[in-house]
GROMACS .gro file of C-alpha atoms in nm:
model
  265
    1MET     CA    1   0.000   0.000   0.000
    2ALA     CA    2   0.108   0.360  -0.052
    3SER     CA    3   0.304   0.499   0.240
    4ALA     CA    4   0.153   0.790   0.435
    5GLU     CA    5   0.475   0.983   0.370
    6ARG     CA    6   0.428   0.976  -0.006
    7THR     CA    7   0.276   1.272  -0.186
    8LEU     CA    8   0.042   1.128  -0.446
    9TYR     CA    9  -0.015   1.332  -0.758
   10SER     CA   10  -0.355   1.303  -0.924
   11VAL     CA   11  -0.493   1.350  -1.273
   12GLU     CA   12  -0.493   1.730  -1.238
   13ASP     CA   13  -0.113   1.719  -1.208
   14TYR     CA   14  -0.041   1.531  -1.530
   15ASN     CA   15   0.002   1.844  -1.741
   16THR     CA   16   0.251   2.002  -1.501
   17VAL     CA   17   0.441   1.720  -1.327
   18PHE     CA   18   0.421   1.409  -1.543
   19ASN     CA   19   0.714   1.342  -1.780
   20PRO     CA   20   0.585   1.135  -2.076
   21GLN     CA   21   0.922   1.004  -2.192
   22GLY     CA   22   1.029   0.928  -1.837
   23TYR     CA   23   0.714   0.719  -1.801
   24ILE     CA   24   0.773   0.540  -2.131
   25LYS     CA   25   1.135   0.466  -2.043
   26GLU     CA   26   1.052   0.319  -1.704
   27SER     CA   27   0.732   0.134  -1.795
   28TYR     CA   28   0.771   0.048  -2.165
   29GLY     CA   29   1.142   0.077  -2.234
   30THR     CA   30   1.158  -0.254  -2.418
   31VAL     CA   31   0.897  -0.507  -2.521
   32GLU     CA   32   1.045  -0.739  -2.255
   33HIS     CA   33   0.964  -0.497  -1.970
   34TYR     CA   34   0.806  -0.639  -1.652
   35GLU     CA   35   0.897  -0.998  -1.740
   36GLY     CA   36   0.740  -0.967  -2.083
   37LEU     CA   37   0.410  -0.816  -1.963
   38SER     CA   38   0.391  -0.592  -2.269
   39LYS     CA   39   0.440  -0.890  -2.501
   40LYS     CA   40   0.161  -1.079  -2.324
   41LEU     CA   41  -0.070  -0.782  -2.355
   42LEU     CA   42   0.001  -0.729  -2.725
   43GLU     CA   43  -0.051  -1.098  -2.801
   44ILE     CA   44  -0.384  -1.110  -2.615
   45VAL     CA   45  -0.512  -0.797  -2.791
   46PHE     CA   46  -0.386  -0.911  -3.131
   47GLN     CA   47  -0.555  -1.251  -3.099
   48TYR     CA   48  -0.880  -1.093  -2.981
   49PHE     CA   49  -0.891  -0.864  -3.282
   50LYS     CA   50  -0.800  -1.153  -3.510
   51HIS     CA   51  -1.079  -1.381  -3.388
   52GLY     CA   52  -1.332  -1.129  -3.253
   53SER     CA   53  -1.683  -1.116  -3.396
   54PHE     CA   54  -1.722  -0.743  -3.452
   55SER     CA   55  -1.730  -0.518  -3.755
   56GLY     CA   56  -1.639  -0.167  -3.856
   57PRO     CA   57  -1.319   0.032  -3.918
   58ARG     CA   58  -1.336   0.282  -3.628
   59CYS     CA   59  -1.135   0.228  -3.311
   60LEU     CA   60  -1.087   0.461  -3.013
   61ASP     CA   61  -0.789   0.435  -2.777
   62PHE     CA   62  -0.933   0.612  -2.474
   63GLY     CA   63  -0.687   0.759  -2.224
   64CYS     CA   64  -0.394   0.639  -2.431
   65GLY     CA   65  -0.131   0.834  -2.238
   66PRO     CA   66   0.192   0.891  -2.432
   67VAL     CA   67   0.210   0.535  -2.572
   68ILE     CA   68   0.115   0.386  -2.910
   69HIS     CA   69   0.153   0.010  -2.857
   70LEU     CA   70  -0.221  -0.070  -2.848
   71MET     CA   71  -0.291   0.149  -3.150
   72ALA     CA   72  -0.002  -0.021  -3.328
   73THR     CA   73  -0.166  -0.358  -3.264
   74ALA     CA   74  -0.511  -0.233  -3.363
   75SER     CA   75  -0.374  -0.097  -3.691
   76CYS     CA   76  -0.351  -0.455  -3.817
   77TYR     CA   77  -0.733  -0.457  -3.823
   78PHE     CA   78  -0.856  -0.096  -3.813
   79ASN     CA   79  -0.771   0.191  -4.047
   80ASP     CA   80  -0.953   0.469  -3.860
   81ILE     CA   81  -0.805   0.505  -3.510
   82THR     CA   82  -0.855   0.798  -3.274
   83ALA     CA   83  -0.618   0.862  -2.984
   84ALA     CA   84  -0.797   1.034  -2.695
   85GLU     CA   85  -0.595   1.161  -2.397
   86PHE     CA   86  -0.660   1.405  -2.111
   87ALA     CA   87  -0.305   1.543  -2.069
   88SER     CA   88  -0.177   1.776  -2.340
   89ASN     CA   89   0.186   1.670  -2.284
   90ASN     CA   90   0.090   1.309  -2.352
   91ARG     CA   91  -0.101   1.407  -2.665
   92ARG     CA   92   0.203   1.597  -2.781
   93GLU     CA   93   0.416   1.285  -2.737
   94ILE     CA   94   0.179   1.087  -2.961
   95GLU     CA   95   0.182   1.364  -3.220
   96LYS     CA   96   0.563   1.372  -3.223
   97TRP     CA   97   0.570   1.001  -3.306
   98ILE     CA   98   0.307   1.034  -3.579
   99LYS     CA   99   0.506   1.317  -3.737
  100ASN     CA  100   0.833   1.125  -3.695
  101GLU     CA  101   0.996   1.415  -3.513
  102PRO     CA  102   1.361   1.368  -3.408
  103ASP     CA  103   1.292   1.348  -3.033
  104ALA     CA  104   0.995   1.110  -3.061
  105TRP     CA  105   1.021   0.781  -2.873
  106ASP     CA  106   1.146   0.483  -3.073
  107TRP     CA  107   0.871   0.216  -3.068
  108SER     CA  108   1.040  -0.009  -3.323
  109GLY     CA  109   1.091  -0.295  -3.074
  110TYR     CA  110   0.718  -0.312  -3.014
  111ILE     CA  111   0.635  -0.275  -3.382
  112ASN     CA  112   0.877  -0.554  -3.474
  113TYR     CA  113   0.698  -0.782  -3.229
  114ILE     CA  114   0.359  -0.688  -3.376
  115CYS     CA  115   0.498  -0.776  -3.719
  116GLU     CA  116   0.594  -1.116  -3.578
  117LEU     CA  117   0.244  -1.169  -3.441
  118ASP     CA  118   0.107  -1.083  -3.786
  119GLY     CA  119   0.330  -1.338  -3.960
  120ASN     CA  120   0.597  -1.091  -4.078
  121LYS     CA  121   0.381  -0.988  -4.373
  122GLU     CA  122   0.564  -0.657  -4.389
  123THR     CA  123   0.874  -0.486  -4.257
  124CYS     CA  124   0.886  -0.279  -3.942
  125GLU     CA  125   0.919   0.033  -4.156
  126GLU     CA  126   0.612  -0.057  -4.363
  127ARG     CA  127   0.405  -0.131  -4.052
  128THR     CA  128   0.522   0.192  -3.889
  129GLU     CA  129   0.395   0.393  -4.184
  130LYS     CA  130   0.059   0.211  -4.174
  131ILE     CA  131   0.022   0.285  -3.804
  132ARG     CA  132   0.088   0.654  -3.863
  133GLN     CA  133  -0.167   0.660  -4.143
  134SER     CA  134  -0.423   0.472  -3.934
  135ILE     CA  135  -0.419   0.723  -3.644
  136LYS     CA  136  -0.653   0.983  -3.789
  137ASP     CA  137  -0.677   1.214  -3.490
  138VAL     CA  138  -0.529   1.291  -3.148
  139ILE     CA  139  -0.789   1.462  -2.929
  140PRO     CA  140  -0.856   1.565  -2.566
  141CYS     CA  141  -1.085   1.362  -2.344
  142ASP     CA  142  -1.228   1.384  -1.992
  143VAL     CA  143  -1.373   1.066  -1.848
  144PHE     CA  144  -1.582   1.260  -1.594
  145LYS     CA  145  -1.795   1.426  -1.862
  146SER     CA  146  -2.111   1.256  -1.986
  147ASN     CA  147  -1.963   1.304  -2.333
  148PRO     CA  148  -1.596   1.233  -2.258
  149LEU     CA  149  -1.491   1.377  -2.596
  150GLU     CA  150  -1.672   1.709  -2.542
  151PRO     CA  151  -1.703   1.941  -2.728
  152ARG     CA  152  -1.683   1.689  -3.011
  153GLU     CA  153  -1.995   1.499  -3.107
  154VAL     CA  154  -1.899   1.174  -3.278
  155ASP     CA  155  -2.074   0.864  -3.403
  156PRO     CA  156  -2.029   0.567  -3.168
  157TYR     CA  157  -1.709   0.371  -3.221
  158ASP     CA  158  -1.689   0.008  -3.332
  159VAL     CA  159  -1.418  -0.076  -3.077
  160ILE     CA  160  -1.282   0.105  -2.772
  161MET     CA  161  -0.949   0.021  -2.611
  162THR     CA  162  -0.839   0.158  -2.278
  163SER     CA  163  -0.531   0.082  -2.070
  164LEU     CA  164  -0.442   0.198  -1.717
  165CYS     CA  165  -0.664   0.503  -1.759
  166LEU     CA  166  -0.969   0.488  -1.535
  167GLU     CA  167  -0.782   0.368  -1.227
  168ALA     CA  168  -0.541   0.661  -1.263
  169ALA     CA  169  -0.819   0.919  -1.311
  170CYS     CA  170  -1.077   0.806  -1.056
  171MET     CA  171  -1.033   0.885  -0.688
  172ASP     CA  172  -1.301   0.645  -0.560
  173ARG     CA  173  -1.523   0.360  -0.676
  174GLU     CA  174  -1.828   0.575  -0.738
  175GLN     CA  175  -1.625   0.784  -0.981
  176TYR     CA  176  -1.504   0.464  -1.146
  177LYS     CA  177  -1.860   0.337  -1.198
  178MET     CA  178  -1.955   0.668  -1.358
  179ALA     CA  179  -1.642   0.670  -1.574
  180VAL     CA  180  -1.716   0.321  -1.711
  181LYS     CA  181  -2.066   0.435  -1.813
  182ASN     CA  182  -1.929   0.750  -1.974
  183VAL     CA  183  -1.680   0.554  -2.182
  184ALA     CA  184  -1.951   0.302  -2.274
  185SER     CA  185  -2.159   0.587  -2.417
  186LEU     CA  186  -1.898   0.624  -2.693
  187LEU     CA  187  -1.940   0.264  -2.812
  188LYS     CA  188  -2.204   0.140  -3.055
  189SER     CA  189  -2.445  -0.139  -2.970
  190GLY     CA  190  -2.263  -0.464  -3.044
  191GLY     CA  191  -1.929  -0.285  -3.028
  192ALA     CA  192  -1.632  -0.430  -2.843
  193LEU     CA  193  -1.439  -0.308  -2.542
  194VAL     CA  194  -1.078  -0.413  -2.472
  195ALA     CA  195  -0.943  -0.294  -2.137
  196PHE     CA  196  -0.611  -0.350  -1.960
  197VAL     CA  197  -0.670  -0.314  -1.587
  198ILE     CA  198  -0.424  -0.306  -1.297
  199LEU     CA  199  -0.549  -0.480  -0.981
  200GLY     CA  200  -0.482  -0.375  -0.622
  201GLN     CA  201  -0.256  -0.082  -0.710
  202THR     CA  202  -0.269   0.232  -0.493
  203PHE     CA  203   0.026   0.418  -0.647
  204TYR     CA  204   0.285   0.408  -0.921
  205ASP     CA  205   0.617   0.588  -0.942
  206VAL     CA  206   0.762   0.774  -1.240
  207GLU     CA  207   1.111   0.918  -1.187
  208GLY     CA  208   1.061   0.931  -0.810
  209LYS     CA  209   0.721   1.102  -0.825
  210TYR     CA  210   0.422   0.906  -0.699
  211TYR     CA  211   0.085   0.905  -0.874
  212HIS     CA  212  -0.254   0.797  -0.744
  213SER     CA  213  -0.410   0.473  -0.861
  214LEU     CA  214  -0.749   0.343  -0.752
  215SER     CA  215  -0.726  -0.010  -0.610
  216LEU     CA  216  -0.949  -0.241  -0.814
  217ASP     CA  217  -1.047  -0.607  -0.805
  218LYS     CA  218  -1.194  -0.834  -1.069
  219PRO     CA  219  -1.548  -0.872  -0.922
  220PHE     CA  220  -1.589  -0.496  -0.891
  221VAL     CA  221  -1.469  -0.426  -1.246
  222VAL     CA  222  -1.697  -0.692  -1.390
  223LYS     CA  223  -1.994  -0.554  -1.193
  224CYS     CA  224  -1.925  -0.203  -1.328
  225LEU     CA  225  -1.922  -0.336  -1.683
  226GLU     CA  226  -2.249  -0.523  -1.631
  227GLU     CA  227  -2.412  -0.207  -1.492
  228ALA     CA  228  -2.290  -0.019  -1.802
  229ASP     CA  229  -2.477  -0.266  -2.028
  230PHE     CA  230  -2.184  -0.484  -2.128
  231ILE     CA  231  -2.229  -0.854  -2.198
  232ASP     CA  232  -2.002  -1.144  -2.297
  233ILE     CA  233  -1.747  -1.023  -2.041
  234GLU     CA  234  -1.427  -1.228  -2.046
  235THR     CA  235  -1.102  -1.182  -1.856
  236VAL     CA  236  -0.745  -1.300  -1.885
  237GLN     CA  237  -0.577  -1.259  -1.549
  238ASP     CA  238  -0.224  -1.288  -1.417
  239LEU     CA  239  -0.098  -1.252  -1.060
  240PRO     CA  240   0.266  -1.140  -1.031
  241LEU     CA  241   0.459  -1.026  -0.725
  242GLN     CA  242   0.298  -0.748  -0.524
  243GLU     CA  243   0.582  -0.498  -0.562
  244VAL     CA  244   0.772  -0.389  -0.872
  245HIS     CA  245   1.125  -0.254  -0.823
  246LEU     CA  246   1.338  -0.033  -1.049
  247ASP     CA  247   1.681   0.095  -0.950
  248GLY     CA  248   1.608   0.012  -0.587
  249ARG     CA  249   1.273   0.195  -0.588
  250VAL     CA  250   0.935   0.036  -0.535
  251ILE     CA  251   0.753   0.176  -0.837
  252SER     CA  252   0.420  -0.003  -0.791
  253ASP     CA  253   0.232  -0.205  -0.531
  254TYR     CA  254   0.002  -0.373  -0.782
  255GLU     CA  255  -0.122  -0.723  -0.708
  256GLY     CA  256  -0.207  -0.832  -1.058
  257TRP     CA  257  -0.341  -0.734  -1.396
  258MET     CA  258  -0.612  -0.845  -1.632
  259VAL     CA  259  -0.730  -0.790  -1.985
  260VAL     CA  260  -1.107  -0.757  -2.007
  261THR     CA  261  -1.308  -0.794  -2.329
  262ALA     CA  262  -1.678  -0.728  -2.354
  263LYS     CA  263  -1.958  -0.641  -2.594
  264LYS     CA  264  -2.209  -0.360  -2.550
  265LYS     CA  265  -2.576  -0.458  -2.558
   0.00000   0.00000   0.00000
């Protein structure tokens, strides 16, 4: 659990305190990070998209942060992807990669692995260009608004992905329930949700700064999805060690993680 001595930053601090590339380096530095957790996640998402029974070209990565790995995976199946993120500095990091700016993060290790999952049908360079072309827009979002993409009014999406977003934004479980319903409002009937959820985490550390995380458990998350009119809820769950260390620091107290897939009624 988070120590009483720690100052926990919240979502309001992401634009002023959070360092996007510091976060990427410590949490996503290589595709082998966290004993291959990123590889497991990409494989699960890739296989779900490959075998999933849904249709339509439009995919939303909600609360994407400064990372592109889920959008890179989705680009194998969707050619109209929107990146939605609350923090402007994180959006800027995504835009730098799309524009291939010199100081953008190098995601080639992840993209190479996605190429492997897809049978090496194309080179890393070819896939990179397709990903950039597939991400049609990078926009602000606020999960606490009834229309989280306000002021934009958009048609419901065919698929929504979200990773490590709601637990970072929500301060309590009532907020989380509301946030799930708000995100669900952006999805069409019959559309698919793919969510990567951290379990039991109360904080995470980026470069020695501690950020709030709402402690979640599987039964609660599933109940929230059911109350937001999701059906066919399935989970893939893993239970690693309770603490994650980097350079002698405890950077997370998470108890596990799960990938949740569901359909909207």
